[in-house]
């Protein structure tokens, strides 16, 4: 069709352009590798120091022991982590009790009920809530929430206690639940709502019976992420919960059935796994001492728990994902 | 099947042939000798605005009971708007304003005291795109009865079966009532949506281009179904497809640009001998 002289120049360019293009690609790969390598390095560090720890303290003693009293100067330490597990569980459960319902209902309001104007004001405010440094929540719990609880509902509450710390962790994680759940609900196609209204459903029935079930995978992921966050939360509990690795007293109930009074758990100081790590790290430790290694064993345990939660979150999201 | 192509793409002669064939072979209009059926929905001087823009302009219409009324017209002529006025589905659009009168059995639908939820229980709806809920087939069909608080009064299993039979879907899904409605094919999904709309036994079924997202075979099934539905229900159907209107409807309303109802008459009359030149131009494909 065309002359040889008019044939287009399709030769691969050899010069600076090609080198530059390759350099860009390499730069992006390096950036991506930094995060991956950091994760791997953290995991290996946790693992190696934990191995050192578990060569001296058996895994069974660590997981089932009832006394936690690491002695930074060495000697006479107990490394039973059950009090820390209990403290972590109490904070997580109480925080979830606050964050999941309030977060879900907030998401339903924002996605289904709020006018565009109300949503445009409220959503950024919620996101600000998520951006407040956690230490501020901690001091708020210590300086306002605990005195308020003491003055009203619980006169016997300790200055440092699990309840106000847990409530603050709960409030802190509301935006996480509401924001991700709201995204999931907003992604439900409008045709489904129309179908519901067309069948004589009320707004409430459409929101709870159609939109929420259709968005359930996103809502469940938000729950799991919020719970992971509460498990790993450090500053609020360090500041407001105190640092006493106590187990609550077991009391004798009716007919001699032993029970734990919730007040003993919530109104008294306690210690979570994260607080225990901060406490150890705050002492004068020499690398390689047993308490130092204990910190990594706790870190590895937390890492394992949150990793499992994230994997479960992904599985749930995939399992219940609906293609509308 | 006379569905060779849509009017938009056929030439004028083809369109006329198809329409006259459809009218000659159509059996849908032999719906008994009743001379003047009761009127179910009446509009008088109905105007609808979206913000400043007028979508419907002084519409007067009387929709007969147990008949299929087709609404045709070019894009943007207000036919879907009119359909959605009947069961107040436009309420969800903030900018939408309705003037004039729209009566359902003599009751003003836009009266202050009317609950749109109660109205929609009498006037069901089928949408353009099949939109089953991400629930089981059974739960999809039972949804209307459940939200209307009637699941305890009626035999739910029987009601679901009856609705699926009426929608000509029972034989295809009777062994998989627990599987998701989303697992069905597009045509089956649309018949599921029709079953869902008729399960609570409304009086009127509004259909907004119910076959436009379906292939020709699924379309034929839905059209047969609409014909059967008119035995028990009043059907109002918006369609882009003039052959479809000719095949399945008893009365045809032609809306033209500007939201005006230009002609409303027996379907055969509208297609064979319309009163208005503009309608004739539209039907024969000279514009639109």
Coordinates of C-alpha atoms in Angstrom, one line a residue:
Chain A
X1 CA 0.0 0.0 0.0
X2 CA 2.7 2.5 1.0
X3 CA 6.2 3.1 -0.1
X4 CA 9.1 1.8 1.9
X5 CA 10.2 5.3 2.5
X6 CA 6.8 6.1 4.2
X7 CA 6.9 3.1 6.5
X8 CA 6.3 4.2 10.1
X9 CA 9.2 4.1 12.6
X10 CA 8.3 1.2 14.8
X11 CA 11.8 0.5 16.1
X12 CA 12.2 -0.1 19.7
X13 CA 13.8 3.1 21.2
X14 CA 17.2 2.4 22.6
X15 CA 18.3 5.5 24.4
X16 CA 17.6 7.4 27.5
X17 CA 13.8 6.9 27.3
X18 CA 14.0 3.2 27.7
X19 CA 16.4 3.4 30.7
X20 CA 14.2 6.0 32.3
X21 CA 11.1 3.9 31.9
X22 CA 12.8 0.9 33.5
X23 CA 14.1 3.0 36.4
X24 CA 10.5 4.1 37.2
X25 CA 9.4 0.5 37.3
X26 CA 12.3 -0.4 39.6
X27 CA 11.5 2.5 41.9
X28 CA 7.9 1.4 42.3
X29 CA 9.0 -2.2 43.0
X30 CA 11.4 -1.0 45.7
X31 CA 8.6 1.1 47.4
X32 CA 6.3 -1.9 47.4
X33 CA 9.0 -4.2 48.7
X34 CA 9.7 -1.9 51.7
X35 CA 6.4 -2.7 53.3
X36 CA 6.6 -6.4 52.5
X37 CA 10.1 -6.7 53.8
X38 CA 9.3 -4.8 57.0
X39 CA 6.4 -7.1 57.7
X40 CA 8.6 -10.1 57.2
X41 CA 11.3 -8.6 59.3
X42 CA 8.9 -7.9 62.2
X43 CA 7.6 -11.4 62.0
X44 CA 11.0 -12.9 62.1
X45 CA 12.1 -10.8 65.0
X46 CA 9.0 -11.7 67.0
X47 CA 9.6 -15.3 66.2
X48 CA 13.3 -15.5 67.1
X49 CA 12.9 -13.7 70.4
X50 CA 9.8 -15.7 71.2
X51 CA 11.7 -18.9 70.5
X52 CA 14.3 -17.8 73.0
X53 CA 11.5 -17.1 75.5
X54 CA 9.8 -20.4 75.0
X55 CA 13.0 -22.3 75.5
X56 CA 12.9 -21.1 79.1
X57 CA 9.2 -20.8 79.8
X58 CA 7.0 -23.6 78.4
X59 CA 4.2 -22.5 76.1
X60 CA 1.7 -24.2 78.4
X61 CA 2.9 -22.2 81.4
X62 CA 2.7 -19.0 79.3
X63 CA -0.8 -19.7 78.0
X64 CA -2.4 -21.1 81.2
X65 CA -0.4 -19.6 84.1
X66 CA -2.4 -17.3 86.4
X67 CA 0.3 -15.0 87.6
X68 CA 2.1 -12.3 85.6
X69 CA 4.9 -10.6 87.4
X70 CA 8.0 -10.0 85.3
X71 CA 10.9 -8.8 87.3
X72 CA 13.1 -6.5 85.2
X73 CA 16.1 -7.0 87.4
X74 CA 15.9 -10.7 86.8
X75 CA 14.9 -13.6 89.0
X76 CA 11.6 -14.5 90.6
X77 CA 9.4 -13.7 87.6
X78 CA 6.1 -15.3 86.7
X79 CA 5.0 -15.4 83.1
X80 CA 1.5 -16.7 83.3
X81 CA -0.4 -14.6 80.7
X82 CA -4.0 -15.5 81.6
X83 CA -4.6 -12.2 83.5
X84 CA -3.5 -10.4 80.4
X85 CA -5.8 -12.5 78.2
X86 CA -8.7 -11.7 80.6
X87 CA -7.9 -8.0 80.6
X88 CA -7.7 -7.9 76.8
X89 CA -10.9 -9.9 76.4
X90 CA -12.8 -7.6 78.8
X91 CA -11.7 -4.5 77.0
X92 CA -12.4 -6.0 73.5
X93 CA -15.8 -7.4 74.5
X94 CA -17.0 -4.2 76.2
X95 CA -15.7 -2.0 73.4
X96 CA -17.4 -4.3 70.8
X97 CA -20.6 -4.0 72.9
X98 CA -20.4 -0.2 72.4
X99 CA -19.0 0.1 68.9
X100 CA -20.8 -2.6 66.9
X101 CA -24.5 -1.6 67.6
X102 CA -23.8 2.2 67.6
X103 CA -21.6 1.9 64.5
X104 CA -24.2 -0.2 62.6
X105 CA -27.1 2.1 63.5
X106 CA -25.0 5.1 62.6
X107 CA -24.3 3.5 59.2
X108 CA -27.9 2.8 58.6
X109 CA -28.8 6.4 59.4
X110 CA -26.1 7.8 57.2
X111 CA -26.8 5.5 54.3
X112 CA -30.6 5.3 54.4
X113 CA -32.1 8.1 56.4
X114 CA -29.8 11.1 56.3
X115 CA -30.4 13.9 53.8
X116 CA -27.4 14.5 51.5
X117 CA -26.7 17.7 53.5
X118 CA -26.7 15.9 56.9
X119 CA -24.5 13.2 55.5
X120 CA -22.0 15.7 54.1
X121 CA -21.7 17.2 57.6
X122 CA -21.8 14.1 59.7
X123 CA -19.5 11.8 57.8
X124 CA -16.4 14.1 57.9
X125 CA -17.1 14.6 61.7
X126 CA -17.0 10.9 62.2
X127 CA -13.8 10.7 60.3
X128 CA -12.4 13.4 62.6
X129 CA -13.3 11.1 65.5
X130 CA -11.2 8.5 63.9
X131 CA -8.3 10.9 63.5
X132 CA -8.0 12.0 67.2
X133 CA -4.7 10.6 68.7
X134 CA -5.5 7.7 71.0
X135 CA -3.7 9.2 73.9
X136 CA -6.3 11.9 73.9
X137 CA -9.0 9.3 74.3
X138 CA -7.0 7.8 77.1
X139 CA -6.8 11.1 79.1
X140 CA -10.4 11.8 78.4
X141 CA -11.3 8.5 79.9
X142 CA -9.1 9.1 82.9
X143 CA -10.0 12.7 83.6
X144 CA -13.7 12.9 82.5
X145 CA -15.3 9.5 82.1
X146 CA -14.1 7.8 85.3
X147 CA -15.0 10.8 87.5
X148 CA -18.4 11.0 85.8
X149 CA -19.0 7.3 86.4
X150 CA -17.9 7.7 90.0
X151 CA -20.2 10.6 90.6
X152 CA -23.2 8.8 89.1
X153 CA -23.4 5.1 88.5
X154 CA -20.5 3.5 90.3
X155 CA -19.2 5.3 93.4
X156 CA -16.8 2.4 94.1
X157 CA -15.0 2.7 90.7
X158 CA -11.2 2.8 90.9
X159 CA -9.2 5.8 89.5
X160 CA -7.8 3.3 86.9
X161 CA -10.4 0.9 85.7
X162 CA -11.3 -1.3 82.8
X163 CA -14.8 0.2 82.2
X164 CA -14.0 3.7 81.2
X165 CA -11.0 2.5 79.1
X166 CA -13.2 0.0 77.3
X167 CA -16.0 2.6 76.7
X168 CA -13.4 4.9 75.2
X169 CA -12.0 2.2 73.0
X170 CA -15.5 1.4 71.9
X171 CA -16.3 5.0 71.0
X172 CA -12.9 5.3 69.2
X173 CA -13.8 2.3 67.0
X174 CA -17.3 3.5 66.1
X175 CA -16.1 5.4 63.0
X176 CA -14.4 2.3 61.7
X177 CA -17.6 0.3 61.9
X178 CA -19.9 3.0 60.7
X179 CA -17.6 4.1 57.8
X180 CA -17.0 0.7 56.3
X181 CA -20.6 -0.4 56.9
X182 CA -21.9 2.7 55.4
X183 CA -19.8 2.2 52.3
X184 CA -21.2 -1.4 52.0
X185 CA -24.8 -0.2 52.4
X186 CA -24.4 2.7 49.9
X187 CA -23.1 0.1 47.4
X188 CA -26.4 -1.8 47.5
X189 CA -28.1 -1.0 44.2
X190 CA -31.1 1.3 44.4
X191 CA -33.1 -1.1 42.4
X192 CA -33.4 -3.3 45.5
X193 CA -34.7 -0.5 47.6
X194 CA -37.2 0.4 44.8
X195 CA -38.4 -3.2 44.7
X196 CA -39.0 -3.1 48.4
X197 CA -40.9 0.1 48.3
X198 CA -42.9 -1.2 45.4
X199 CA -44.0 -4.1 47.5
X200 CA -45.3 -1.8 50.3
X201 CA -42.3 -2.0 52.6
X202 CA -41.6 0.9 54.9
X203 CA -38.3 2.6 55.0
X204 CA -37.4 0.7 58.2
X205 CA -38.2 -2.6 56.5
X206 CA -36.2 -1.7 53.5
X207 CA -33.2 -0.6 55.5
X208 CA -33.2 -3.6 57.9
X209 CA -34.7 -6.3 55.7
X210 CA -33.1 -5.6 52.4
X211 CA -30.1 -3.2 52.6
X212 CA -28.5 -4.6 55.7
X213 CA -28.6 -8.3 54.6
X214 CA -27.4 -7.3 51.1
X215 CA -24.4 -5.5 52.7
X216 CA -23.7 -8.1 55.3
X217 CA -20.3 -9.1 54.0
X218 CA -19.0 -5.5 54.3
X219 CA -20.7 -5.1 57.7
X220 CA -19.1 -8.3 59.0
X221 CA -15.7 -7.2 57.8
X222 CA -16.1 -3.9 59.6
X223 CA -16.9 -5.7 62.8
X224 CA -13.8 -7.9 62.6
X225 CA -11.6 -5.0 61.8
X226 CA -13.0 -3.0 64.7
X227 CA -12.4 -6.0 67.0
X228 CA -8.8 -6.4 65.8
X229 CA -8.3 -2.7 66.5
X230 CA -9.7 -3.0 70.0
X231 CA -7.5 -6.0 70.8
X232 CA -4.4 -4.2 69.7
X233 CA -5.3 -0.8 71.3
X234 CA -2.6 0.4 73.6
X235 CA -2.6 4.1 74.6
X236 CA -6.1 4.3 76.0
X237 CA -5.7 1.3 78.2
X238 CA -2.2 2.3 79.3
X239 CA -3.5 5.7 80.4
X240 CA -6.9 4.8 81.8
X241 CA -6.9 1.2 82.9
X242 CA -3.9 1.1 85.1
X243 CA -1.4 -1.7 85.1
X244 CA -2.3 -4.4 87.5
X245 CA -2.3 -7.9 86.2
X246 CA -5.1 -9.0 88.5
X247 CA -7.5 -11.8 88.0
X248 CA -10.9 -11.0 89.3
X249 CA -11.9 -12.8 92.5
X250 CA -14.1 -15.8 92.1
X251 CA -17.0 -15.6 94.5
X252 CA -19.4 -18.2 95.8
X253 CA -22.8 -17.8 94.3
X254 CA -26.2 -19.4 95.0
X255 CA -25.9 -23.1 95.7
X256 CA -22.1 -22.7 95.8
X257 CA -21.8 -22.1 92.1
X258 CA -18.7 -20.0 91.6
X259 CA -19.0 -16.8 89.6
X260 CA -17.1 -13.7 88.7
X261 CA -18.8 -10.4 89.6
X262 CA -18.7 -8.0 86.6
X263 CA -17.9 -5.2 88.9
X264 CA -14.7 -6.9 90.0
X265 CA -13.6 -7.0 86.4
X266 CA -14.8 -3.6 85.1
X267 CA -14.5 -1.3 88.0
X268 CA -11.0 -2.3 89.0
X269 CA -7.7 -1.8 87.3
X270 CA -6.5 -4.5 84.9
X271 CA -3.9 -5.1 82.4
X272 CA -4.0 -6.0 78.7
X273 CA -1.3 -7.7 76.7
X274 CA -0.4 -4.4 75.1
X275 CA -0.1 -2.7 78.5
X276 CA 2.2 -5.5 79.7
X277 CA 4.4 -5.0 76.7
X278 CA 4.6 -1.2 77.3
X279 CA 5.4 -1.8 81.0
X280 CA 8.2 -4.1 80.2
X281 CA 9.6 -1.8 77.5
X282 CA 9.4 1.1 79.9
X283 CA 11.7 -0.6 82.4
X284 CA 15.5 -0.7 82.1
X285 CA 15.9 -3.9 80.2
X286 CA 18.9 -5.6 78.8
X287 CA 18.4 -7.3 75.5
X288 CA 18.2 -11.0 75.9
X289 CA 16.8 -11.0 79.5
X290 CA 13.8 -13.1 80.0
X291 CA 11.2 -10.2 80.5
X292 CA 12.6 -8.7 77.3
X293 CA 11.9 -11.9 75.4
X294 CA 8.5 -12.1 77.1
X295 CA 7.5 -8.9 75.4
X296 CA 8.1 -10.6 72.0
X297 CA 6.1 -13.6 73.0
X298 CA 3.2 -11.4 73.8
X299 CA 3.7 -9.5 70.6
X300 CA 3.7 -12.8 68.6
X301 CA 0.5 -13.8 70.3
X302 CA -1.2 -10.5 69.4
X303 CA 0.1 -10.8 65.9
X304 CA -1.3 -14.3 65.6
X305 CA -4.7 -13.2 66.9
X306 CA -5.1 -10.2 64.6
X307 CA -3.8 -12.2 61.6
X308 CA -6.4 -14.8 62.2
X309 CA -9.1 -12.1 62.6
X310 CA -8.0 -10.5 59.3
X311 CA -8.0 -13.8 57.4
X312 CA -11.5 -14.6 58.8
X313 CA -12.6 -11.1 57.8
X314 CA -11.5 -11.8 54.2
X315 CA -13.1 -15.2 54.2
X316 CA -16.4 -13.8 55.5
X317 CA -16.3 -11.0 52.9
X318 CA -15.8 -13.4 50.1
X319 CA -18.2 -16.0 51.3
X320 CA -21.1 -13.7 51.6
X321 CA -20.3 -11.4 48.8
X322 CA -23.4 -11.0 46.6
X323 CA -23.1 -10.0 42.9
X324 CA -26.2 -7.9 42.5
Chain B
X1 CA -42.8 -14.7 16.9
X2 CA -43.0 -11.3 15.2
X3 CA -40.1 -9.9 17.1
X4 CA -37.7 -9.2 14.3
X5 CA -36.2 -6.0 15.7
X6 CA -37.2 -2.9 17.6
X7 CA -39.1 -0.2 15.8
X8 CA -36.1 2.1 16.2
X9 CA -34.0 0.0 13.9
X10 CA -36.6 -1.3 11.5
X11 CA -37.5 0.6 8.3
X12 CA -40.9 2.1 8.1
X13 CA -42.5 -0.6 5.9
X14 CA -41.1 -3.4 8.1
X15 CA -42.5 -1.7 11.1
X16 CA -46.0 -1.4 9.6
X17 CA -45.9 -5.0 8.5
X18 CA -44.9 -6.2 11.9
X19 CA -47.4 -4.1 13.6
X20 CA -50.3 -5.2 11.4
X21 CA -49.2 -8.8 11.7
X22 CA -49.1 -8.5 15.4
X23 CA -52.6 -6.9 15.4
X24 CA -54.1 -9.5 13.1
X25 CA -52.6 -12.5 15.0
X26 CA -53.0 -10.9 18.4
X27 CA -55.4 -12.8 20.6
X28 CA -54.8 -10.7 23.6
X29 CA -57.6 -8.3 23.0
X30 CA -60.3 -11.0 23.1
X31 CA -60.9 -10.5 26.7
X32 CA -64.6 -11.1 26.8
X33 CA -67.5 -9.0 25.7
X34 CA -67.6 -6.6 28.6
X35 CA -68.3 -3.3 26.9
X36 CA -67.1 -0.8 29.4
X37 CA -64.9 -2.1 32.1
X38 CA -64.7 -0.2 35.4
X39 CA -62.0 2.5 35.7
X40 CA -59.4 1.9 38.3
X41 CA -57.0 4.8 37.9
X42 CA -58.0 8.2 36.7
X43 CA -55.7 11.2 36.0
X44 CA -57.1 14.7 35.5
X45 CA -54.9 17.5 34.4
X46 CA -51.8 15.8 36.0
X47 CA -48.6 17.9 35.9
X48 CA -45.3 16.7 37.2
X49 CA -42.2 18.8 37.6
X50 CA -38.6 17.8 38.4
X51 CA -37.4 21.1 39.8
X52 CA -38.2 23.7 37.1
X53 CA -38.5 21.1 34.4
X54 CA -42.0 19.9 33.4
X55 CA -42.1 16.1 32.9
X56 CA -45.9 15.7 32.5
X57 CA -48.2 18.2 31.0
X58 CA -51.9 18.0 31.8
X59 CA -52.4 14.3 31.5
X60 CA -56.0 13.0 31.4
X61 CA -56.4 9.2 31.4
X62 CA -58.8 6.5 32.6
X63 CA -57.2 3.1 33.1
X64 CA -59.7 0.2 32.7
X65 CA -59.9 -2.7 35.1
X66 CA -58.6 -6.1 34.1
X67 CA -57.1 -4.8 30.9
X68 CA -53.6 -4.3 29.7
X69 CA -52.9 -0.6 29.1
X70 CA -49.7 0.2 27.2
X71 CA -47.9 3.5 27.5
X72 CA -45.6 4.2 24.6
X73 CA -43.6 7.2 23.5
X74 CA -40.1 8.4 22.7
X75 CA -37.4 8.6 25.4
X76 CA -37.9 11.4 27.9
X77 CA -41.6 11.8 27.1
X78 CA -42.6 11.1 30.7
X79 CA -44.0 7.6 30.4
X80 CA -42.0 6.2 33.3
X81 CA -42.8 9.3 35.3
X82 CA -46.5 8.8 34.8
X83 CA -46.2 5.1 35.8
X84 CA -44.3 6.0 39.0
X85 CA -46.9 8.6 39.9
X86 CA -49.6 6.0 40.2
X87 CA -48.1 4.3 43.2
X88 CA -46.1 7.3 44.4
X89 CA -42.7 5.9 43.7
X90 CA -41.7 9.4 42.8
X91 CA -42.0 10.4 46.5
X92 CA -38.3 9.4 47.0
X93 CA -37.2 12.1 44.6
X94 CA -37.0 15.3 46.5
X95 CA -37.2 17.6 43.4
X96 CA -40.3 15.9 42.1
X97 CA -43.6 17.9 42.4
X98 CA -47.1 16.6 41.4
X99 CA -50.0 18.9 40.5
X100 CA -53.5 17.9 39.4
X101 CA -55.5 14.9 40.3
X102 CA -54.7 11.2 40.3
X103 CA -57.4 8.9 41.7
X104 CA -57.3 5.2 42.5
X105 CA -60.9 4.0 42.8
X106 CA -62.0 7.6 43.3
X107 CA -59.5 8.3 46.1
X108 CA -57.0 11.0 45.6
X109 CA -53.6 9.3 45.7
X110 CA -51.8 12.6 46.6
X111 CA -54.2 13.5 49.4
X112 CA -52.5 14.3 52.7
X113 CA -54.0 11.4 54.5
X114 CA -52.9 8.8 52.0
X115 CA -50.1 6.4 53.2
X116 CA -48.0 5.6 50.2
X117 CA -47.0 2.3 51.8
X118 CA -50.6 1.2 51.9
X119 CA -51.1 2.4 48.3
X120 CA -48.2 0.3 47.1
X121 CA -49.7 -2.7 48.7
X122 CA -52.6 -2.3 46.3
X123 CA -50.5 -1.3 43.3
X124 CA -47.5 -3.6 42.7
X125 CA -44.6 -2.9 40.4
X126 CA -42.2 -4.7 38.1
X127 CA -39.0 -2.8 37.1
X128 CA -37.0 -2.5 33.9
X129 CA -34.0 -4.4 35.2
X130 CA -34.7 -7.7 37.0
X131 CA -34.0 -6.9 40.6
X132 CA -34.5 -9.9 42.8
X133 CA -33.4 -9.5 46.4
X134 CA -30.2 -11.4 47.4
X135 CA -32.4 -13.9 49.2
X136 CA -33.8 -17.3 48.3
X137 CA -36.5 -17.7 45.6
X138 CA -39.0 -18.5 48.3
X139 CA -38.1 -15.5 50.4
X140 CA -38.3 -13.2 47.4
X141 CA -41.8 -14.2 46.6
X142 CA -42.9 -14.2 50.3
X143 CA -41.4 -10.8 50.9
X144 CA -44.5 -8.8 50.1
X145 CA -46.8 -10.9 52.3
X146 CA -44.3 -10.8 55.1
X147 CA -43.8 -7.0 55.2
X148 CA -47.5 -6.5 54.9
X149 CA -47.9 -8.6 58.0
X150 CA -50.0 -11.2 56.2
X151 CA -47.6 -14.1 56.4
X152 CA -49.6 -15.5 59.4
X153 CA -53.1 -15.1 57.8
X154 CA -52.4 -16.9 54.6
X155 CA -50.8 -20.3 53.8
X156 CA -47.4 -18.9 52.8
X157 CA -46.3 -22.0 51.0
X158 CA -49.4 -22.1 48.9
X159 CA -49.3 -18.4 48.2
X160 CA -45.7 -18.7 47.0
X161 CA -46.6 -21.6 44.8
X162 CA -49.6 -19.8 43.3
X163 CA -47.5 -16.7 42.6
X164 CA -44.8 -18.8 40.9
X165 CA -47.3 -20.7 38.9
X166 CA -49.0 -17.5 37.8
X167 CA -45.6 -16.2 36.7
X168 CA -45.0 -19.4 34.7
X169 CA -41.9 -20.1 36.8
X170 CA -43.0 -22.9 39.2
X171 CA -42.0 -25.8 37.0
X172 CA -38.5 -24.4 36.5
X173 CA -37.8 -23.6 40.2
X174 CA -40.0 -25.9 42.3
X175 CA -37.0 -28.0 43.3
X176 CA -34.7 -25.1 44.2
X177 CA -36.9 -22.7 46.2
X178 CA -34.1 -22.3 48.7
X179 CA -31.4 -21.3 46.3
X180 CA -30.7 -17.6 45.7
X181 CA -32.9 -15.7 43.3
X182 CA -29.7 -14.3 41.8
X183 CA -28.7 -17.8 40.5
X184 CA -31.6 -17.7 37.9
X185 CA -31.2 -16.5 34.4
X186 CA -32.2 -12.9 33.5
X187 CA -35.6 -14.0 32.1
X188 CA -36.3 -16.2 35.1
X189 CA -35.3 -13.4 37.4
X190 CA -37.8 -11.1 35.7
X191 CA -40.5 -13.7 36.1
X192 CA -39.5 -14.1 39.7
X193 CA -39.9 -10.3 40.1
X194 CA -43.4 -10.7 38.6
X195 CA -44.2 -13.5 41.0
X196 CA -43.0 -11.3 43.8
X197 CA -45.2 -8.5 42.7
X198 CA -48.3 -10.6 42.4
X199 CA -47.9 -12.7 45.5
X200 CA -49.5 -10.1 47.8
X201 CA -52.4 -10.0 45.4
X202 CA -52.4 -6.3 44.4
X203 CA -55.2 -4.9 42.1
X204 CA -52.9 -3.1 39.7
X205 CA -49.5 -4.2 38.4
X206 CA -47.3 -1.4 37.0
X207 CA -44.5 -2.6 34.6
X208 CA -41.7 -0.3 33.6
X209 CA -40.3 -1.8 30.4
X210 CA -40.2 -5.3 31.9
X211 CA -38.8 -7.0 28.9
X212 CA -36.3 -4.5 27.7
X213 CA -33.3 -6.2 29.4
X214 CA -34.4 -9.7 28.2
X215 CA -33.6 -11.8 25.1
X216 CA -36.4 -12.5 22.6
X217 CA -37.4 -15.9 24.0
X218 CA -37.6 -14.6 27.5
X219 CA -39.5 -11.6 26.2
X220 CA -42.0 -13.9 24.6
X221 CA -42.6 -15.7 27.9
X222 CA -43.0 -12.5 29.8
X223 CA -45.5 -11.2 27.1
X224 CA -47.6 -14.4 27.4
X225 CA -47.5 -14.0 31.1
X226 CA -48.8 -10.4 30.9
X227 CA -51.7 -11.5 28.8
X228 CA -52.6 -14.1 31.4
X229 CA -52.2 -11.6 34.2
X230 CA -54.9 -9.4 32.8
X231 CA -57.5 -12.0 33.7
X232 CA -57.0 -11.1 37.3
X233 CA -55.2 -7.8 37.5
X234 CA -55.1 -4.4 35.9
X235 CA -51.8 -4.1 34.1
X236 CA -50.2 -0.9 33.1
X237 CA -47.0 -1.4 31.0
X238 CA -44.5 1.1 29.8
X239 CA -42.7 -0.1 26.7
X240 CA -40.2 1.2 24.2
X241 CA -41.2 -1.5 21.8
X242 CA -44.2 -0.7 19.7
X243 CA -44.8 -4.2 18.4
X244 CA -44.9 -5.3 22.0
X245 CA -47.5 -2.7 22.8
X246 CA -49.5 -3.8 19.8
X247 CA -49.3 -7.5 20.7
X248 CA -50.2 -7.4 24.3
X249 CA -52.3 -4.4 25.1
X250 CA -56.0 -3.5 24.9
X251 CA -55.6 0.2 25.2
X252 CA -52.6 2.3 24.2
X253 CA -51.6 5.7 25.5
X254 CA -49.1 7.6 23.4
X255 CA -47.0 10.2 25.2
X256 CA -44.9 12.6 23.1
X257 CA -42.1 14.9 23.9
X258 CA -43.0 17.5 26.5
X259 CA -44.9 15.0 28.7
X260 CA -48.1 15.3 26.8
X261 CA -50.6 12.5 26.4
X262 CA -51.5 12.9 22.8
X263 CA -53.7 9.9 22.1
X264 CA -55.3 7.3 24.3
X265 CA -57.6 4.7 22.6
X266 CA -58.1 1.0 21.8
X267 CA -54.8 -0.4 20.7
X268 CA -56.0 -1.4 17.3
X269 CA -57.3 2.1 16.6
X270 CA -54.1 3.8 17.8
X271 CA -51.9 1.6 15.5
X272 CA -54.2 1.4 12.5
X273 CA -55.9 4.8 12.4
X274 CA -54.6 7.3 14.9
X275 CA -56.4 10.6 15.2
X276 CA -53.2 12.7 15.3
X277 CA -50.6 13.0 12.6
X278 CA -47.9 13.2 15.2
X279 CA -48.9 9.9 16.6
X280 CA -48.9 8.3 13.2
X281 CA -45.5 9.7 12.5
X282 CA -44.2 8.3 15.7
X283 CA -45.7 4.9 15.2
X284 CA -44.6 4.6 11.6
X285 CA -41.1 5.5 12.7
X286 CA -40.9 8.9 11.1
X287 CA -39.5 10.2 14.3
X288 CA -38.6 9.1 17.8

